[in-house]
mmCIF file of C-alpha atoms in Angstrom:
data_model
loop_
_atom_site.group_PDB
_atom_site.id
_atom_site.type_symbol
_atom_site.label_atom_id
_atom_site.label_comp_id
_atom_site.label_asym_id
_atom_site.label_seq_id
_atom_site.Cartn_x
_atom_site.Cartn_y
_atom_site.Cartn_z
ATOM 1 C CA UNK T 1 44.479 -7.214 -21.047
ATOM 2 C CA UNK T 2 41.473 -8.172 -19.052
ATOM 3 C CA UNK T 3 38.658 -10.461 -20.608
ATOM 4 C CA UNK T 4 36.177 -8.000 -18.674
ATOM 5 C CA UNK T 5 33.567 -6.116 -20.771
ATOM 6 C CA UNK T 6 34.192 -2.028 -20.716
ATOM 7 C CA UNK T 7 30.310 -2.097 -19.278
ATOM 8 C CA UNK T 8 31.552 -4.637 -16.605
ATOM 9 C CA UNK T 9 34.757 -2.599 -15.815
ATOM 10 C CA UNK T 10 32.227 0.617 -15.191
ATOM 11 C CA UNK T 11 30.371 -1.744 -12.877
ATOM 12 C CA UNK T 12 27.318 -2.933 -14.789
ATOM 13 C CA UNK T 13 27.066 -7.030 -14.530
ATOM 14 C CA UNK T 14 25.046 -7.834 -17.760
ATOM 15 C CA UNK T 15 25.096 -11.908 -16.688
ATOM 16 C CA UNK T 16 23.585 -10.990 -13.055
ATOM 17 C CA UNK T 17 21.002 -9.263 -14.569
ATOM 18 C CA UNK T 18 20.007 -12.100 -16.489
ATOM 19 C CA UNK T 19 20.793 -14.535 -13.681
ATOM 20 C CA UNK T 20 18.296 -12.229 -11.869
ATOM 21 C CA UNK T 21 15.677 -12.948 -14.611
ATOM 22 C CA UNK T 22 16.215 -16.594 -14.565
ATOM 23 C CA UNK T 23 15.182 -16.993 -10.472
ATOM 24 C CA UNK T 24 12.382 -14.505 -10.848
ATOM 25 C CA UNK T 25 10.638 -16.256 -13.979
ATOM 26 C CA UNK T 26 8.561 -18.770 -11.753
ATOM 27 C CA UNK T 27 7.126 -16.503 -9.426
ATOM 28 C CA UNK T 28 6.445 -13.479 -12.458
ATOM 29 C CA UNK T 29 4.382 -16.492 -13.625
ATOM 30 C CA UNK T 30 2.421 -17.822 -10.588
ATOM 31 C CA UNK T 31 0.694 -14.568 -11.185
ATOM 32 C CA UNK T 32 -0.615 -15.095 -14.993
ATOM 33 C CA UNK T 33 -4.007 -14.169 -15.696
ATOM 34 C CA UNK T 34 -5.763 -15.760 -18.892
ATOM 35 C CA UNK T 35 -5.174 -12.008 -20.737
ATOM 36 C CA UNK T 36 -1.988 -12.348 -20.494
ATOM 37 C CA UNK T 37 0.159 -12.942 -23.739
ATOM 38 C CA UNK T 38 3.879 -13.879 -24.007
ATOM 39 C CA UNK T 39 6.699 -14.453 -21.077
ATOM 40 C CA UNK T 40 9.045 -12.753 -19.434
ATOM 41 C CA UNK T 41 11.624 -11.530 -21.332
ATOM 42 C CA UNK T 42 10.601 -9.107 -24.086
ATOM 43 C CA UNK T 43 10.434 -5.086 -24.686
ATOM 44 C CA UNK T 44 6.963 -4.595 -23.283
ATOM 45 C CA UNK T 45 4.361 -7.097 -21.711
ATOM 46 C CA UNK T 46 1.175 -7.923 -23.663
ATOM 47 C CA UNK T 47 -2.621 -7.621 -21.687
ATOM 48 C CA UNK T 48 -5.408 -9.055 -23.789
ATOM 49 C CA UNK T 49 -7.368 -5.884 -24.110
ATOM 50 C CA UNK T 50 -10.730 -7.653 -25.316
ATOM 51 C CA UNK T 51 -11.462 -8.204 -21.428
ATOM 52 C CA UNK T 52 -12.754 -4.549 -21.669
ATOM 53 C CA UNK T 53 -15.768 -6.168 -23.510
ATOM 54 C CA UNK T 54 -17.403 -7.184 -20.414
ATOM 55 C CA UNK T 55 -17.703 -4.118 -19.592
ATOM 56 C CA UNK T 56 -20.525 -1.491 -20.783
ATOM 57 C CA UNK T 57 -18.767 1.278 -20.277
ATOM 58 C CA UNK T 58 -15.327 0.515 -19.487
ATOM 59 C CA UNK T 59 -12.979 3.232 -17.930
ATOM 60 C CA UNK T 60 -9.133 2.239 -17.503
ATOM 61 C CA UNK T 61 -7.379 3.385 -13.770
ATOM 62 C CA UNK T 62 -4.040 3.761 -13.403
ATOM 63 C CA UNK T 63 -1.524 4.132 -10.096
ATOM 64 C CA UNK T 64 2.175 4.690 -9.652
ATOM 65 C CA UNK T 65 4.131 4.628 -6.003
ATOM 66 C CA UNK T 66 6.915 3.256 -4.514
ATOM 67 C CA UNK T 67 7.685 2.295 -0.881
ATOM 68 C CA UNK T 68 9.496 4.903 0.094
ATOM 69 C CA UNK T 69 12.275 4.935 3.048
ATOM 70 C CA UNK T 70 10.930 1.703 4.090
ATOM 71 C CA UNK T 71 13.283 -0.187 1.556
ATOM 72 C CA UNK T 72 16.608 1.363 3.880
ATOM 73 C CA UNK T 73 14.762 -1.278 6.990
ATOM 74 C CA UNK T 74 15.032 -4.620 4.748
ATOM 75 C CA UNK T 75 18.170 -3.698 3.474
ATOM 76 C CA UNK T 76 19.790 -3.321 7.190
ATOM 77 C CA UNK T 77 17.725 -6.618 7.601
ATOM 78 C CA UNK T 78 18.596 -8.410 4.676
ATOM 79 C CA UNK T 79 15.115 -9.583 4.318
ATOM 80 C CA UNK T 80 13.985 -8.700 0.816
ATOM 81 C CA UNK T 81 11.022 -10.770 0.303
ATOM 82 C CA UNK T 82 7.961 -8.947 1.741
ATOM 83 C CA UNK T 83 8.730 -5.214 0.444
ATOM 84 C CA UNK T 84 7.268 -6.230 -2.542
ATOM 85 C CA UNK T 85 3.978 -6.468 -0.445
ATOM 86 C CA UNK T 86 4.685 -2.734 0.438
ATOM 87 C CA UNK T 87 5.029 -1.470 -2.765
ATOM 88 C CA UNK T 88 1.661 -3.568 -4.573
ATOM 89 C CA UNK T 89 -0.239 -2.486 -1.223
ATOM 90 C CA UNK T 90 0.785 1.326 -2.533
ATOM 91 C CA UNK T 91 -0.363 0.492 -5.808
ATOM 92 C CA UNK T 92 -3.800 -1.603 -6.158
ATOM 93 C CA UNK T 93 -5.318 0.129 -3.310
ATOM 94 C CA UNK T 94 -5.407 3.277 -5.209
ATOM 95 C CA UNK T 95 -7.039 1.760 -7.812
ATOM 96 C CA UNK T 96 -9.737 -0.487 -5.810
ATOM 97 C CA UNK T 97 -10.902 3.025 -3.617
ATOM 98 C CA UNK T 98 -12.258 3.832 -7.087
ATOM 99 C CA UNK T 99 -13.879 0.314 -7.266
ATOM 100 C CA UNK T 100 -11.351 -0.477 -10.143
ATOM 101 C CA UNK T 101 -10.046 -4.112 -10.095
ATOM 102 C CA UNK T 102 -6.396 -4.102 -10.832
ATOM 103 C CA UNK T 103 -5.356 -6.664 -13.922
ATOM 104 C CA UNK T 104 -1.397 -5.942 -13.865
ATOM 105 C CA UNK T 105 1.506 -4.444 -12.121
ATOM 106 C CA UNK T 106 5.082 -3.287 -13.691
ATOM 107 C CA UNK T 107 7.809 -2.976 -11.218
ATOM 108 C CA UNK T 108 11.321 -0.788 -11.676
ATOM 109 C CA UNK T 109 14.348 -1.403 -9.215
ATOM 110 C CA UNK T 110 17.675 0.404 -9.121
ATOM 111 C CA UNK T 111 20.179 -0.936 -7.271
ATOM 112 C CA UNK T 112 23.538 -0.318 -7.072
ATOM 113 C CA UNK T 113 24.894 -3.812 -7.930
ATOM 114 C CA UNK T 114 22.874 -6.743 -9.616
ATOM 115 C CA UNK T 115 22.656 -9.898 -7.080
ATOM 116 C CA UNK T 116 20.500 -12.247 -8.846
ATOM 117 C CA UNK T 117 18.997 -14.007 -5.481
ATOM 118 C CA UNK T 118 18.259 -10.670 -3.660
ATOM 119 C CA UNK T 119 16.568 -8.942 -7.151
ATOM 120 C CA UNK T 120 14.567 -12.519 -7.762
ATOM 121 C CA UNK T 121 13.616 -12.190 -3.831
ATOM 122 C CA UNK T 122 12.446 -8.915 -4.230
ATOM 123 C CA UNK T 123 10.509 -9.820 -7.478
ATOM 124 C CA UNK T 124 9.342 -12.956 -4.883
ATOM 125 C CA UNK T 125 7.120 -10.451 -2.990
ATOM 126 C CA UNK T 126 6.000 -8.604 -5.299
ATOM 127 C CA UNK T 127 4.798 -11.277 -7.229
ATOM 128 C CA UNK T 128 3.217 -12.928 -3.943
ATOM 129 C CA UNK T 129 1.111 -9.789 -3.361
ATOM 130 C CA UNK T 130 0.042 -9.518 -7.176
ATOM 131 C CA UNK T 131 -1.266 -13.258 -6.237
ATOM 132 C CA UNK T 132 -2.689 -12.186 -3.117
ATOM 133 C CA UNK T 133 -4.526 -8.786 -5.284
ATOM 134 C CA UNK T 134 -5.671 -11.075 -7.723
ATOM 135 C CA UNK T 135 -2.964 -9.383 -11.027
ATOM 136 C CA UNK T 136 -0.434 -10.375 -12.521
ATOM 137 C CA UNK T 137 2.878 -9.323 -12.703
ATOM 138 C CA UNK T 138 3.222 -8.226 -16.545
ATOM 139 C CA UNK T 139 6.819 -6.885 -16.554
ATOM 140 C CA UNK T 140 9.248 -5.077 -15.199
ATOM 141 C CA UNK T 141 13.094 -3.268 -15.055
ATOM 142 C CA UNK T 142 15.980 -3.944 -13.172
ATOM 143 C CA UNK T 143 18.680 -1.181 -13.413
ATOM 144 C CA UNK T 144 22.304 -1.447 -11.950
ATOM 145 C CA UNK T 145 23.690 2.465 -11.413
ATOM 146 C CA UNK T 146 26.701 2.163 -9.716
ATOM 147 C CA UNK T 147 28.251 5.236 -7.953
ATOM 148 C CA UNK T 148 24.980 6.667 -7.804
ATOM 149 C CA UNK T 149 23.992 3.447 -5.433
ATOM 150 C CA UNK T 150 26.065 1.818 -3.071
ATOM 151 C CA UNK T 151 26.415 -2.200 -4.192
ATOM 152 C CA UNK T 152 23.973 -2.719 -1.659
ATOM 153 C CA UNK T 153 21.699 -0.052 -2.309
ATOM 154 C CA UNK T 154 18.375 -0.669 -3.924
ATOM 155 C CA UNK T 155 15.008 1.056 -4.584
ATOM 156 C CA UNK T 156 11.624 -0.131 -5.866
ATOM 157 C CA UNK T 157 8.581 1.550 -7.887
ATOM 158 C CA UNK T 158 5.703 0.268 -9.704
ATOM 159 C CA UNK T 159 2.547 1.283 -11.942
ATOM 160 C CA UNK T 160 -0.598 -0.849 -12.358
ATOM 161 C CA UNK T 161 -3.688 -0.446 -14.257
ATOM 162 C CA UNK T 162 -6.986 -1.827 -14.306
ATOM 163 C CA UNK T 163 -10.413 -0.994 -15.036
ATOM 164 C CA UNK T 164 -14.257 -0.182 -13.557
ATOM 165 C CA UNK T 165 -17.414 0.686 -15.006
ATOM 166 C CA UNK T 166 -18.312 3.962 -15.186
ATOM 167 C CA UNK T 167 -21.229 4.688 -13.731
ATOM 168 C CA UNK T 168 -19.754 2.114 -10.770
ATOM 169 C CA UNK T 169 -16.895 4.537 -10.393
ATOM 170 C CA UNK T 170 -16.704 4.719 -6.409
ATOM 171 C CA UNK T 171 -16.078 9.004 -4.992
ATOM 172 C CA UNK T 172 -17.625 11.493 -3.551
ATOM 173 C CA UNK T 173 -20.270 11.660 -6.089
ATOM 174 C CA UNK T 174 -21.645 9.374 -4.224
ATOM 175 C CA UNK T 175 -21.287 10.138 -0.517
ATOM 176 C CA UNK T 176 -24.287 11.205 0.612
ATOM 177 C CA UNK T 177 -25.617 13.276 4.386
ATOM 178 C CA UNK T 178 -26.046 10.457 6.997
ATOM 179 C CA UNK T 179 -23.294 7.456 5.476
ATOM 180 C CA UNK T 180 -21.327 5.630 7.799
ATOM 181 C CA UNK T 181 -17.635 5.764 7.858
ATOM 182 C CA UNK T 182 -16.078 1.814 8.252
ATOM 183 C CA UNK T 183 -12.360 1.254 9.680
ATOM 184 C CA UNK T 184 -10.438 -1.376 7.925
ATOM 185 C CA UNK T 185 -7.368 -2.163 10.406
ATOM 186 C CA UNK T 186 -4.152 -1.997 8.988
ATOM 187 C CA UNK T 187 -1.072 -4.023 9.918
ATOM 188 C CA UNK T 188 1.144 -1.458 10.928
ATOM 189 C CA UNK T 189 2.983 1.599 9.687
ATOM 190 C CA UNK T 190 2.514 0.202 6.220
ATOM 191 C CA UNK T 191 4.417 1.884 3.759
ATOM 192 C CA UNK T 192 4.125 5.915 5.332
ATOM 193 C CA UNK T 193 6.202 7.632 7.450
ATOM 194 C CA UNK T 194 9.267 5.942 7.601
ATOM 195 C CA UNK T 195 11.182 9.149 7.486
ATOM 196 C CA UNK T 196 9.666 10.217 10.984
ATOM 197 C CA UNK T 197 10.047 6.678 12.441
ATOM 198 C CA UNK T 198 14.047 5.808 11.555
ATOM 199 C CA UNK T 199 14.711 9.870 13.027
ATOM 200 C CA UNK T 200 12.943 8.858 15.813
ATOM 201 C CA UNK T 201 13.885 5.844 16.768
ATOM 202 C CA UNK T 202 16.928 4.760 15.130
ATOM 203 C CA UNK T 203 18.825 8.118 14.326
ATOM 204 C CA UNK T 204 17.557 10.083 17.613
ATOM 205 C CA UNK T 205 16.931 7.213 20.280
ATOM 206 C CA UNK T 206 19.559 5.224 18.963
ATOM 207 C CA UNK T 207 17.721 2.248 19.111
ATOM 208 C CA UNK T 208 18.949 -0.435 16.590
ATOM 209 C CA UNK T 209 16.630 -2.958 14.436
ATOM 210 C CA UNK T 210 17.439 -6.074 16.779
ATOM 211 C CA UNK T 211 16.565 -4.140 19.960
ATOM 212 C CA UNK T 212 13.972 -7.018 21.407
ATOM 213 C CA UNK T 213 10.841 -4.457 22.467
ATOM 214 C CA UNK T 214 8.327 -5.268 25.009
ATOM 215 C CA UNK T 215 5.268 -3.404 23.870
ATOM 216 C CA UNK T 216 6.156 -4.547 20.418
ATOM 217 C CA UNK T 217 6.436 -8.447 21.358
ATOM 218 C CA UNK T 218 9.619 -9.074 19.063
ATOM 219 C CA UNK T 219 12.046 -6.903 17.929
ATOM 220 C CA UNK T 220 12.075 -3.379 16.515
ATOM 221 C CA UNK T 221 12.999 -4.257 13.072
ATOM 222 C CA UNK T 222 10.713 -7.185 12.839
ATOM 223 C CA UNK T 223 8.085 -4.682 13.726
ATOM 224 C CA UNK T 224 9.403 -1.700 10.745
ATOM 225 C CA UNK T 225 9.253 -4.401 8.385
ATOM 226 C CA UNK T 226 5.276 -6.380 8.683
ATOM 227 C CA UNK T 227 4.152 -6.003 5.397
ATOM 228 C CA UNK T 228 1.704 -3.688 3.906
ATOM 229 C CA UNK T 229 -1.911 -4.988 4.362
ATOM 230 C CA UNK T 230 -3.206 -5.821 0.403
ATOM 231 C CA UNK T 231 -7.010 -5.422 0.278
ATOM 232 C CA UNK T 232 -7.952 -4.953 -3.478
ATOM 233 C CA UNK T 233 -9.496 -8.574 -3.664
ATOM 234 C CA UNK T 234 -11.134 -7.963 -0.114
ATOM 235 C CA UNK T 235 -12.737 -4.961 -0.890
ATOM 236 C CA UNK T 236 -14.234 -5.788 -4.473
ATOM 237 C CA UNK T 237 -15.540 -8.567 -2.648
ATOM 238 C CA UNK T 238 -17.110 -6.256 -0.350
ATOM 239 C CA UNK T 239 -18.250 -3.892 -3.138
ATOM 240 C CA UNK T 240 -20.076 -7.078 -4.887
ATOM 241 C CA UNK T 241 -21.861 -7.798 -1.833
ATOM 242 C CA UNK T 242 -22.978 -4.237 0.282
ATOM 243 C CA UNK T 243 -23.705 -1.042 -1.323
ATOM 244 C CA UNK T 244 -20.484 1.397 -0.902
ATOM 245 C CA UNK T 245 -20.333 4.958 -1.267
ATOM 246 C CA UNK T 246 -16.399 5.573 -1.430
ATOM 247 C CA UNK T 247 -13.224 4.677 0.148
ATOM 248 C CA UNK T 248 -9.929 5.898 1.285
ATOM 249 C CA UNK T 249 -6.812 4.492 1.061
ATOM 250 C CA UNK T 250 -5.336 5.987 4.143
ATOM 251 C CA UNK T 251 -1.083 6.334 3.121
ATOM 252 C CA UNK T 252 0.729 9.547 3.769
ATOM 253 C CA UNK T 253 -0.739 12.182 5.231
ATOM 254 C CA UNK T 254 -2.551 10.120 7.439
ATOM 255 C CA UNK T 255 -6.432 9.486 8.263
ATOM 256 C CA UNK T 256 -7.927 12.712 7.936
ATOM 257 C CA UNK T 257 -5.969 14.385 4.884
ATOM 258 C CA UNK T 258 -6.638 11.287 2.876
ATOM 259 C CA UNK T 259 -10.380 10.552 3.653
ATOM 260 C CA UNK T 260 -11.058 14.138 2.983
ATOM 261 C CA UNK T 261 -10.253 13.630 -0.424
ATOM 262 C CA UNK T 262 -13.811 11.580 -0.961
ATOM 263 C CA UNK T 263 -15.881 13.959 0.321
ATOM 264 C CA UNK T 264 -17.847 16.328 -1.829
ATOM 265 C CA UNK T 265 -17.646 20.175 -0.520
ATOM 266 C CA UNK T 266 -20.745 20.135 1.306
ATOM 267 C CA UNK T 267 -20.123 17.433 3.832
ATOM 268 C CA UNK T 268 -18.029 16.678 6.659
ATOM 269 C CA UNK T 269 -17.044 13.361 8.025
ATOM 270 C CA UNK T 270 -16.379 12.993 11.761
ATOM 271 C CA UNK T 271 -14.143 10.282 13.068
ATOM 272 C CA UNK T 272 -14.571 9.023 16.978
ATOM 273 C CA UNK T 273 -10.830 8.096 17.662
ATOM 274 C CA UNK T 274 -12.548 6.905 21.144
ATOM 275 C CA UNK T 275 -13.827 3.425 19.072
ATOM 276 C CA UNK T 276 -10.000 2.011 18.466
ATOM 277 C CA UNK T 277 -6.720 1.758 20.297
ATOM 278 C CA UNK T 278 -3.840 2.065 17.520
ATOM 279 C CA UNK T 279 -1.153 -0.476 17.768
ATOM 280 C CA UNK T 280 1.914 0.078 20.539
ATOM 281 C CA UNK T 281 3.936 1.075 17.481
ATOM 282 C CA UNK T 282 2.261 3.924 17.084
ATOM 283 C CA UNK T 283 2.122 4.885 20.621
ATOM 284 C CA UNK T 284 5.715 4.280 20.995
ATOM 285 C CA UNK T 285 7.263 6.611 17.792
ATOM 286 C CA UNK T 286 4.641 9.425 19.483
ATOM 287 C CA UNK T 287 6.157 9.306 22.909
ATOM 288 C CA UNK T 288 10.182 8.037 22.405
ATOM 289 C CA UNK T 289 10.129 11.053 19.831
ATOM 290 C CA UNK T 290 7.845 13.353 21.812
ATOM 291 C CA UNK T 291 5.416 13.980 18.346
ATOM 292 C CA UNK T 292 2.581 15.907 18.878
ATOM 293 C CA UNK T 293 -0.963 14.306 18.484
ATOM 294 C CA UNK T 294 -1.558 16.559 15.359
ATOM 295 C CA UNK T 295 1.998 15.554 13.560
ATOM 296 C CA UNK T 296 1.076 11.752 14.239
ATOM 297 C CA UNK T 297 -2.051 11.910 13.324
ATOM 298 C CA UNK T 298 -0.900 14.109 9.807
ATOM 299 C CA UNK T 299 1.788 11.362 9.512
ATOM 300 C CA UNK T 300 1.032 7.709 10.307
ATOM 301 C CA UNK T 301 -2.352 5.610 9.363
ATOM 302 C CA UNK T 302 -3.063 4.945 12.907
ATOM 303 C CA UNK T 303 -3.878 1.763 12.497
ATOM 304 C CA UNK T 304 -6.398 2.101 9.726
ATOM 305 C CA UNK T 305 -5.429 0.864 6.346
ATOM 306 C CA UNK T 306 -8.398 1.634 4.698
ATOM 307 C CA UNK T 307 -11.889 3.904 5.444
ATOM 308 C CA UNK T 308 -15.302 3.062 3.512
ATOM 309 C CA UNK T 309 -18.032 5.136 3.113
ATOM 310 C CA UNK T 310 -21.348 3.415 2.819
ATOM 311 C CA UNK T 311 -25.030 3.303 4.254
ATOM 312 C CA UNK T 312 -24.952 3.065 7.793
ATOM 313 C CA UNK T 313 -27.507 0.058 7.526
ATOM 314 C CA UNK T 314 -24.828 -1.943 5.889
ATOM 315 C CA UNK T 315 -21.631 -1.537 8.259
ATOM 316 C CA UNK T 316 -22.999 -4.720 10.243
ATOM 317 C CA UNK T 317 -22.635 -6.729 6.799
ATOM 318 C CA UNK T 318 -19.577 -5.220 5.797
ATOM 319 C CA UNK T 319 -18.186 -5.900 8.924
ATOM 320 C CA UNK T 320 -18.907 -9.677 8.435
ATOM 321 C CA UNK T 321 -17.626 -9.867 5.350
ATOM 322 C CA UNK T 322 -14.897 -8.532 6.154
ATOM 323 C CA UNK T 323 -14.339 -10.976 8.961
ATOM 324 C CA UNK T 324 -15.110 -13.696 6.970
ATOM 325 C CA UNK T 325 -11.717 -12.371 5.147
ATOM 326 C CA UNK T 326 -9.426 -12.300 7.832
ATOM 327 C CA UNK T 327 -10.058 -8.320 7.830
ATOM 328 C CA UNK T 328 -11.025 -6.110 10.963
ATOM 329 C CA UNK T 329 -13.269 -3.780 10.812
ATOM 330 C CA UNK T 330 -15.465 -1.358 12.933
ATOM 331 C CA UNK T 331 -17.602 2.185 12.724
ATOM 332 C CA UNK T 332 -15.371 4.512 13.740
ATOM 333 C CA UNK T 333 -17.815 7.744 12.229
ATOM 334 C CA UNK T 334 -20.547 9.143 10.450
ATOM 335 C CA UNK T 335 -20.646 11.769 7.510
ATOM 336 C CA UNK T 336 -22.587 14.896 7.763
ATOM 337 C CA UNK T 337 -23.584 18.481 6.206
ATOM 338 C CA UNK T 338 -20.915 20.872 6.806
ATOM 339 C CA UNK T 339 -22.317 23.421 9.427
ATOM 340 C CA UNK T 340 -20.882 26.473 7.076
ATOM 341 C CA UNK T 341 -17.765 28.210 5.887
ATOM 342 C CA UNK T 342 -15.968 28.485 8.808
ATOM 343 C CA UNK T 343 -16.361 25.017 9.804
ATOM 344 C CA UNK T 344 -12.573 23.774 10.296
ATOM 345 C CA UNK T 345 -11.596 20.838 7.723
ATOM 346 C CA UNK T 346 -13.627 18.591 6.124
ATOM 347 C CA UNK T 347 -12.694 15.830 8.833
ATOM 348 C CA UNK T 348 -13.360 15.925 12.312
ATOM 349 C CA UNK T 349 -11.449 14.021 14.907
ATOM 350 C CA UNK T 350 -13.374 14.002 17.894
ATOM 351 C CA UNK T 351 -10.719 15.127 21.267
ATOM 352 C CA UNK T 352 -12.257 11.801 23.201
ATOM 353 C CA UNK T 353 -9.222 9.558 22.029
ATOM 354 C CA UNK T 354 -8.092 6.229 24.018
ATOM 355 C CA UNK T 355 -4.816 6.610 22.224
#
């Protein structure tokens, strides 16, 4: 009779899974803040809650996401380590369009089978983009289902939490008539849209990830998997330093749908697509797939991550800031009072576009 467990036999590896735990412990902990208490390893991570007495009137934010389609691209790659940028992107950059600064991230993957070195590369990432958002990694799950996963089948989700004052909370309480609208550029597709973009490309053109393309400058795959952008420590650095109304975090849906959701009823923000060129990426899933400029535009960020609302007399600061972070930035509108009912939208794309 075989040694192997009943659980093993059904195709759940209990020693992978802690093999898995083993590689990731090092980079879980490059991320510690001082709150944290404990290690890895126990039912539920510990945050030092007595950080909220800095605050006057401290209100907790929460996010949860995952990455989406975009985890079926590294698996044909068998690159694992930067998805976890994809997935904190999606998650502290809801929280730091509030003005909230994110203090930890949970992560959950399924997979199908447990192999230790691709789960700890996964954690890798994640981990390196808590690091980069200034969190820490408090915890997480690994689950095995097997024959509802194919042994090389994984997905990834996450939840983070952190905390802003309250009468600092960042909305459209705040916008006001006559505020500028700042670009932040992302550095790619990001995280949104991969649906349209494997149809497109891989399932109706036929291309295939290691297809070397020209406008692209490497090769197709390379270009489906550049990490998410992760601005949370940019942008509280921003909001320390300029006066800022509200921001958008600009994910699915795409610019207009999401930046409409900071604006209070009574005003209207107009975006001049004529003051940026989106990426060839973008260009290039519009016209292999023959997408109409509304669909793209309702889809994909366009090559802006992130849109801030502030004073128009500080977008030359901003911008500079910004710079001085390794972050481009430009004006690319202005925010106004809606002319009446029948006005269409709450954003305005102007028709002059380069793209």
């Amino acid at each position: 009779m075989s040694n192997e467990s009943a659980y093993a036999r059904a195709g759940v590896d209990i020693e992978a899974g802690e093999r898995a735990v083993d590689l990731m412990k090092a980079h879980v902990a490059a991320t510690r803040r001082p709150e944290v208490l404990g290690g890895l390893g126990g039912f539920a991570g510990f945050f030092d809650a007595s950080a909220l007495g800095k605050y006057r009137h401290p209100v907790l934010a929460t996010s949860t996401d995952g990455v989406g389609t975009k985890v079926a691209i590294a698996q044909a790659m068998d690159v694992h380590d930067t998805i976890g940028f994809d997935l904190v992107g999606m998650l502290v950059d809801d929280l730091v369009v509030v003005g909230a600064e994110p203090w930890f991230v949970t992560d959950y993957i399924a997979c199908g089978r447990v192999d230790p070195n691709r789960i700890a590369n996964v954690v890798k990432g994640i981990a390196a983009a808590c690091a980069k958002a200034g969190c820490s990694l408090l915890g997480g799950e690994t689950a095995e289902h097997p024959g509802l996963l194919a042994p090389e089948e994984y997905d990834v989700a996450g939840a983070t939490t952190g905390a802003v004052e309250y009468d600092e909370i960042l909305g459209p309480q705040r916008v006001q008539e006559g505020d500028a609208l700042l670009a932040v550029a992302s550095s790619g597709l990001h995280s949104n849209g991969y649906s349209l973009v494997r149809k497109v490309l891989l399932a109706d053109a036929g291309w295939t990830l290691d297809r070397h393309v020209d406008e692209l400058g490497r090769t197709l795959g390379e270009e489906l998997l550049e990490p998410t952008t992760v601005y949370a420590s940019d942008l509280l650095a921003l909001v320390r330093q300029v006066e800022v109304h509200a921001m958008s975090h600009v994910t699915g849906g795409g610019l207009a749908n999401n930046l409409a959701r900071v604006l209070p009823d009574d005003l209207v923000a107009t975006v001049d697509r004529s003051t940026w060129t989106p990426a060839p990426i973008f260009t290039l899933v519009q016209q292999v797939g023959d997408v109409s400029q509304p669909d793209i535009e309702a889809t994909l960020n366009m090559g802006v991550g992130m849109v801030v609302v502030m004073p128009e007399a500080n977008i030359s600061e901003a911008i500079e800031v910004l710079a001085g972070r390794g972050l481009s930035a430009w004006q690319c509108g202005h925010v106004s009072r809606r002319g009446g009912p029948d006005e269409p939208g709450a954003v305005l794309v102007s028709s002059h576009s380069r793209s």
